[in-house]
Amino acid sequence: MSTSADSGGTGAVPPVSLMDPELLRDPFGGYARIRERAPLVPGILFDATTRIWLATRYDDVKRVLSDPRFVNNPASVPGLDVGNIREKGLEVRGVPPEYAPYVLDSVLDADGADHIRLRKLVSRAFTARRVAELRPRVEEITDDLLDRLGDRAVDGVVDLIEHFAYPLPITVICELVGIPEEDRPLWRDWSRSLTTLETGNLATALGGIIAYVGELIGRRRAAPADDLLSGLIRAHDEDGDRLGDTEMVTMVLTLVLAGHETTAHLIGNGTAALLTHPDQLALLRSDPALTPRAVHELMRWCGPVQGTRIRYAAQDVEVGGMPVRRGEAVMAVLVGANHDPREFEDPERLDITREPDGRKENHVGFGHGLHYCLGAALARQEGEVALGALLRRFPDLALAVEPDRLERQPMPGSWRLTRLPLRLRKD
C-alpha cells in the first residue's frame, strides 16, 4: 500500500515505530509527545513497508471511529486493491492462510450491512437489562474466587491476574456462550498464546480453537442448551444467510476472547493503579458508591486497549485538518485521546470522581461509534463487582513488589500486566 504516510506525510514528522521499546515501556508519555507533534503522525507496523497514520487527539480519534468514511475491512474501499495490514501481521506471526478468515472476518472487522447482521445476532445478550440480570451470578463467582484466593498464596503472595482477574470474566463469558466448565482451562491457554508475539504460538492456538469450536457446535446441535452458542446454531440452521459456517466459529472465538481479555486487564490495571494511589484508594474505601465512576476513570487512565483496529479511508477525507487519501490506514490511539489535555483537565492525574456519574462516559476506553464495544456494560459491571469485593475482603491489600518491577506484556496497542503479585494481609 502506498500512502502519504509512506513518505512521512508532512515531511517534517518522522514515522513512529509501534515496536519502539521505549514506547512499549511508557505509552502514556510516548503518545503524549506524539500527540503534540501533529494531528496525524505516520507510524510503522511490523516493518518499514507497513505504514499507517496515528490519530492521537481526542476529537480526531472520535472522528475516525464515528465517520462512516472510515471502514474496518479494506475490501470495503471502492476501486482499490488495498492490502490488509492485519493479514500481513498474521503472516509475520506464522499463521497459515486457511486460518486467516477466522481472525479477519469477525463482527469486529465487518462494515455496513454485514456488521449490523452479525452484531444483531448476539446484541440481545449484552443489553443493560440482560447484564443487570447477570449481576448476582457475577457476584457469586467473585465471592467464590475470593474465598479461595488466600489458598493460592505462596509465602504470603498471590498473583491476582492468574487467580482472580482472569478466572472471573472467562467464567462469566464461557457460561454465557456455553463453553463447558471442564474446557475453560483450554481457553486460558489459548488466550495466552494469542497475546504473545512468539511466532508459532498464534497458529497453534488458532488451530486448537477452530477444531474445538467445530466439535462443540456438533455437541450443541445434538443437545441444545440455553446459551448463546445454541442460539447461533439455530440462526445458522434456520437461515444460512444470517450466519455462515466460518462466521459461527469466528463469532464464538471473538466473544470468548474479547469477552474476558479486556475485563481481566481492567481489573489488573485498576487494582495496581489504586494501590499506587493511596488517596484514591482511601476515597473509594470510604465511599463505595463511587465504584462505577472509579471504573470509568480507571478505563480512561490505564485502560488495557490503547489502540483500535486499523481503519481504512474509503474516500479522501481530512482528520485534524490533514488529508487522508482513499485506501490509507489510520489507527485511533485511545491512550492518546484519553490523556488529551484538550478534553481532560490534568489528564495524568487519577481522579475517581472525574466522571459526573456512573453512566456518562467521556473517555474512549471502550471505543466509540458503530464499533463501540458490544460487551462494555458487562465489562464495567464485572469491574465494579470485582474491585468492590476485593477491597472489602482485603483491607490490607498491598503490592508485593515495587511498582516499577511490575511486568507487562510487550504488545503494541495494549497495556497488560503479566503478573500482579499482591499481599492480601499484613505480615
mmCIF file of C-alpha atoms in Angstrom, residues 175-359:
data_model
loop_
_atom_site.group_PDB
_atom_site.id
_atom_site.type_symbol
_atom_site.label_atom_id
_atom_site.label_comp_id
_atom_site.label_asym_id
_atom_site.label_seq_id
_atom_site.Cartn_x
_atom_site.Cartn_y
_atom_site.Cartn_z
ATOM 1 C CA GLU A 175 -21.238 -19.583 30.873
ATOM 2 C CA LEU A 176 -22.954 -17.028 28.647
ATOM 3 C CA VAL A 177 -21.644 -18.535 25.395
ATOM 4 C CA GLY A 178 -21.944 -22.167 26.503
ATOM 5 C CA ILE A 179 -18.355 -23.371 26.992
ATOM 6 C CA PRO A 180 -18.388 -26.344 29.431
ATOM 7 C CA GLU A 181 -16.530 -25.774 32.691
ATOM 8 C CA GLU A 182 -14.064 -28.589 32.102
ATOM 9 C CA ASP A 183 -12.960 -26.985 28.806
ATOM 10 C CA ARG A 184 -12.294 -23.472 30.125
ATOM 11 C CA PRO A 185 -8.619 -24.021 31.011
ATOM 12 C CA LEU A 186 -8.063 -24.617 27.292
ATOM 13 C CA TRP A 187 -9.299 -21.102 26.538
ATOM 14 C CA ARG A 188 -6.992 -19.626 29.167
ATOM 15 C CA ASP A 189 -4.043 -21.338 27.484
ATOM 16 C CA TRP A 190 -5.182 -20.266 24.024
ATOM 17 C CA SER A 191 -5.633 -16.709 25.260
ATOM 18 C CA ARG A 192 -2.029 -16.639 26.500
ATOM 19 C CA SER A 193 -0.812 -17.810 23.103
ATOM 20 C CA LEU A 194 -2.878 -15.249 21.226
ATOM 21 C CA THR A 195 -1.405 -12.366 23.219
ATOM 22 C CA THR A 196 2.243 -13.233 22.663
ATOM 23 C CA LEU A 197 4.500 -12.159 19.826
ATOM 24 C CA GLU A 198 6.225 -15.545 19.685
ATOM 25 C CA THR A 199 5.994 -17.000 16.168
ATOM 26 C CA GLY A 200 4.056 -20.265 16.021
ATOM 27 C CA ASN A 201 2.054 -19.837 19.231
ATOM 28 C CA LEU A 202 -0.758 -17.999 17.470
ATOM 29 C CA ALA A 203 -1.086 -20.615 14.733
ATOM 30 C CA THR A 204 -1.183 -23.466 17.254
ATOM 31 C CA ALA A 205 -3.810 -21.695 19.363
ATOM 32 C CA LEU A 206 -5.997 -20.817 16.385
ATOM 33 C CA GLY A 207 -5.867 -24.376 15.115
ATOM 34 C CA GLY A 208 -6.934 -25.621 18.525
ATOM 35 C CA ILE A 209 -9.790 -23.124 18.824
ATOM 36 C CA ILE A 210 -11.150 -23.799 15.330
ATOM 37 C CA ALA A 211 -11.151 -27.549 15.869
ATOM 38 C CA TYR A 212 -12.638 -27.254 19.355
ATOM 39 C CA VAL A 213 -15.475 -24.892 18.392
ATOM 40 C CA GLY A 214 -16.378 -27.087 15.414
ATOM 41 C CA GLU A 215 -16.624 -30.087 17.724
ATOM 42 C CA LEU A 216 -18.601 -28.129 20.345
ATOM 43 C CA ILE A 217 -21.070 -26.975 17.684
ATOM 44 C CA GLY A 218 -21.721 -30.639 16.901
ATOM 45 C CA ARG A 219 -22.363 -31.369 20.570
ATOM 46 C CA ARG A 220 -24.690 -28.388 20.990
ATOM 47 C CA ARG A 221 -26.582 -29.192 17.818
ATOM 48 C CA ALA A 222 -27.297 -32.651 19.220
ATOM 49 C CA ALA A 223 -28.173 -31.320 22.691
ATOM 50 C CA PRO A 224 -29.179 -27.619 22.610
ATOM 51 C CA ALA A 225 -28.922 -25.541 25.787
ATOM 52 C CA ASP A 226 -29.966 -22.095 27.000
ATOM 53 C CA ASP A 227 -26.831 -20.314 25.818
ATOM 54 C CA LEU A 228 -25.558 -18.066 23.039
ATOM 55 C CA LEU A 229 -23.983 -20.882 21.053
ATOM 56 C CA SER A 230 -27.274 -22.780 20.807
ATOM 57 C CA GLY A 231 -28.906 -19.554 19.604
ATOM 58 C CA LEU A 232 -26.239 -19.099 16.934
ATOM 59 C CA ILE A 233 -26.732 -22.696 15.772
ATOM 60 C CA ARG A 234 -30.479 -22.095 15.438
ATOM 61 C CA ALA A 235 -29.844 -18.917 13.422
ATOM 62 C CA HIS A 236 -27.458 -20.825 11.143
ATOM 63 C CA ASP A 237 -29.704 -23.862 10.648
ATOM 64 C CA GLU A 238 -32.877 -21.858 10.082
ATOM 65 C CA ASP A 239 -31.322 -19.368 7.669
ATOM 66 C CA GLY A 240 -27.760 -19.878 6.447
ATOM 67 C CA ASP A 241 -27.738 -16.355 5.011
ATOM 68 C CA ARG A 242 -27.878 -14.967 8.551
ATOM 69 C CA LEU A 243 -24.757 -16.820 9.719
ATOM 70 C CA GLY A 244 -22.293 -18.902 7.724
ATOM 71 C CA ASP A 245 -20.223 -21.850 8.982
ATOM 72 C CA THR A 246 -16.968 -19.915 9.329
ATOM 73 C CA GLU A 247 -18.825 -16.928 10.796
ATOM 74 C CA MET A 248 -20.286 -19.099 13.551
ATOM 75 C CA VAL A 249 -16.863 -20.353 14.637
ATOM 76 C CA THR A 250 -15.443 -16.850 14.355
ATOM 77 C CA MET A 251 -18.254 -15.407 16.473
ATOM 78 C CA VAL A 252 -17.577 -17.858 19.303
ATOM 79 C CA LEU A 253 -13.840 -17.169 19.130
ATOM 80 C CA THR A 254 -14.445 -13.405 19.187
ATOM 81 C CA LEU A 255 -16.991 -13.453 22.008
ATOM 82 C CA VAL A 256 -14.931 -15.624 24.337
ATOM 83 C CA LEU A 257 -11.597 -13.884 23.752
ATOM 84 C CA ALA A 258 -12.899 -10.307 23.624
ATOM 85 C CA GLY A 259 -15.295 -11.124 26.448
ATOM 86 C CA HIS A 260 -12.578 -11.738 29.014
ATOM 87 C CA GLU A 261 -9.252 -10.220 27.909
ATOM 88 C CA THR A 262 -10.198 -6.548 28.316
ATOM 89 C CA THR A 263 -12.021 -7.118 31.600
ATOM 90 C CA ALA A 264 -9.210 -9.186 33.097
ATOM 91 C CA HIS A 265 -6.691 -6.439 32.460
ATOM 92 C CA LEU A 266 -9.083 -3.680 33.520
ATOM 93 C CA ILE A 267 -9.250 -5.458 36.887
ATOM 94 C CA GLY A 268 -5.469 -5.954 36.990
ATOM 95 C CA ASN A 269 -4.520 -2.462 35.843
ATOM 96 C CA GLY A 270 -7.195 -0.901 38.028
ATOM 97 C CA THR A 271 -6.067 -2.728 41.156
ATOM 98 C CA ALA A 272 -2.436 -1.733 40.562
ATOM 99 C CA ALA A 273 -3.460 1.890 39.946
ATOM 100 C CA LEU A 274 -5.461 2.125 43.160
ATOM 101 C CA LEU A 275 -2.710 0.513 45.231
ATOM 102 C CA THR A 276 -0.216 3.073 43.911
ATOM 103 C CA HIS A 277 -2.589 5.997 44.564
ATOM 104 C CA PRO A 278 -3.423 5.700 48.276
ATOM 105 C CA ASP A 279 -5.528 8.860 48.292
ATOM 106 C CA GLN A 280 -7.877 7.458 45.637
ATOM 107 C CA LEU A 281 -7.899 4.044 47.303
ATOM 108 C CA ALA A 282 -8.869 5.603 50.638
ATOM 109 C CA LEU A 283 -11.584 7.673 48.945
ATOM 110 C CA LEU A 284 -13.069 4.598 47.284
ATOM 111 C CA ARG A 285 -12.945 2.575 50.502
ATOM 112 C CA SER A 286 -14.716 5.371 52.355
ATOM 113 C CA ASP A 287 -17.404 5.761 49.694
ATOM 114 C CA PRO A 288 -18.053 2.527 47.734
ATOM 115 C CA ALA A 289 -20.835 4.309 45.840
ATOM 116 C CA LEU A 290 -18.024 5.863 43.795
ATOM 117 C CA THR A 291 -17.174 2.461 42.287
ATOM 118 C CA PRO A 292 -18.954 2.962 38.915
ATOM 119 C CA ARG A 293 -17.213 6.314 38.483
ATOM 120 C CA ALA A 294 -13.910 4.760 39.540
ATOM 121 C CA VAL A 295 -14.208 2.058 36.880
ATOM 122 C CA HIS A 296 -14.774 4.708 34.215
ATOM 123 C CA GLU A 297 -11.755 6.665 35.395
ATOM 124 C CA LEU A 298 -9.567 3.567 35.530
ATOM 125 C CA MET A 299 -10.628 2.677 31.994
ATOM 126 C CA ARG A 300 -9.577 6.169 30.935
ATOM 127 C CA TRP A 301 -6.379 6.386 32.962
ATOM 128 C CA CYS A 302 -4.966 2.868 32.480
ATOM 129 C CA GLY A 303 -7.281 1.028 30.098
ATOM 130 C CA PRO A 304 -5.830 -2.172 28.610
ATOM 131 C CA VAL A 305 -6.719 -1.342 24.991
ATOM 132 C CA GLN A 306 -4.556 1.528 23.793
ATOM 133 C CA GLY A 307 -5.055 1.365 20.043
ATOM 134 C CA THR A 308 -8.002 0.280 17.898
ATOM 135 C CA ARG A 309 -8.170 -1.954 14.886
ATOM 136 C CA ILE A 310 -6.884 -0.307 11.735
ATOM 137 C CA ARG A 311 -9.415 1.800 9.837
ATOM 138 C CA TYR A 312 -9.137 2.494 6.103
ATOM 139 C CA ALA A 313 -10.304 5.649 4.356
ATOM 140 C CA ALA A 314 -12.989 4.656 1.833
ATOM 141 C CA GLN A 315 -12.573 8.061 0.209
ATOM 142 C CA ASP A 316 -10.405 11.117 0.602
ATOM 143 C CA VAL A 317 -11.070 12.713 3.981
ATOM 144 C CA GLU A 318 -9.490 15.212 6.385
ATOM 145 C CA VAL A 319 -8.617 14.499 10.020
ATOM 146 C CA GLY A 320 -7.456 17.402 12.148
ATOM 147 C CA GLY A 321 -7.001 19.441 9.001
ATOM 148 C CA MET A 322 -4.659 16.863 7.462
ATOM 149 C CA PRO A 323 -5.555 14.853 4.348
ATOM 150 C CA VAL A 324 -6.033 11.093 4.439
ATOM 151 C CA ARG A 325 -6.192 9.630 0.944
ATOM 152 C CA ARG A 326 -8.521 6.846 -0.147
ATOM 153 C CA GLY A 327 -7.094 3.492 0.924
ATOM 154 C CA GLU A 328 -4.775 4.878 3.591
ATOM 155 C CA ALA A 329 -4.778 3.246 7.010
ATOM 156 C CA VAL A 330 -5.382 5.003 10.335
ATOM 157 C CA MET A 331 -5.079 3.735 13.895
ATOM 158 C CA ALA A 332 -7.069 5.575 16.550
ATOM 159 C CA VAL A 333 -4.786 5.751 19.602
ATOM 160 C CA LEU A 334 -7.115 5.556 22.609
ATOM 161 C CA VAL A 335 -4.404 6.249 25.183
ATOM 162 C CA GLY A 336 -3.567 9.496 23.383
ATOM 163 C CA ALA A 337 -7.216 10.560 23.360
ATOM 164 C CA ASN A 338 -7.856 9.557 26.964
ATOM 165 C CA HIS A 339 -4.907 11.646 28.162
ATOM 166 C CA ASP A 340 -5.509 14.631 25.887
ATOM 167 C CA PRO A 341 -5.466 17.876 27.896
ATOM 168 C CA ARG A 342 -7.747 19.407 25.258
ATOM 169 C CA GLU A 343 -10.541 17.239 26.691
ATOM 170 C CA PHE A 344 -9.470 16.261 30.217
ATOM 171 C CA GLU A 345 -8.213 18.690 32.824
ATOM 172 C CA ASP A 346 -4.933 17.486 34.333
ATOM 173 C CA PRO A 347 -5.261 14.187 32.437
ATOM 174 C CA GLU A 348 -2.289 12.455 34.090
ATOM 175 C CA ARG A 349 -3.985 12.704 37.499
ATOM 176 C CA LEU A 350 -6.039 9.681 38.585
ATOM 177 C CA ASP A 351 -9.321 11.078 39.911
ATOM 178 C CA ILE A 352 -12.121 8.608 40.612
ATOM 179 C CA THR A 353 -14.609 11.483 40.937
ATOM 180 C CA ARG A 354 -13.816 12.791 37.437
ATOM 181 C CA GLU A 355 -16.844 11.317 35.661
ATOM 182 C CA PRO A 356 -20.052 13.230 36.526
ATOM 183 C CA ASP A 357 -21.889 9.988 37.284
ATOM 184 C CA GLY A 358 -21.610 6.247 36.775
ATOM 185 C CA ARG A 359 -23.447 6.276 33.445
#
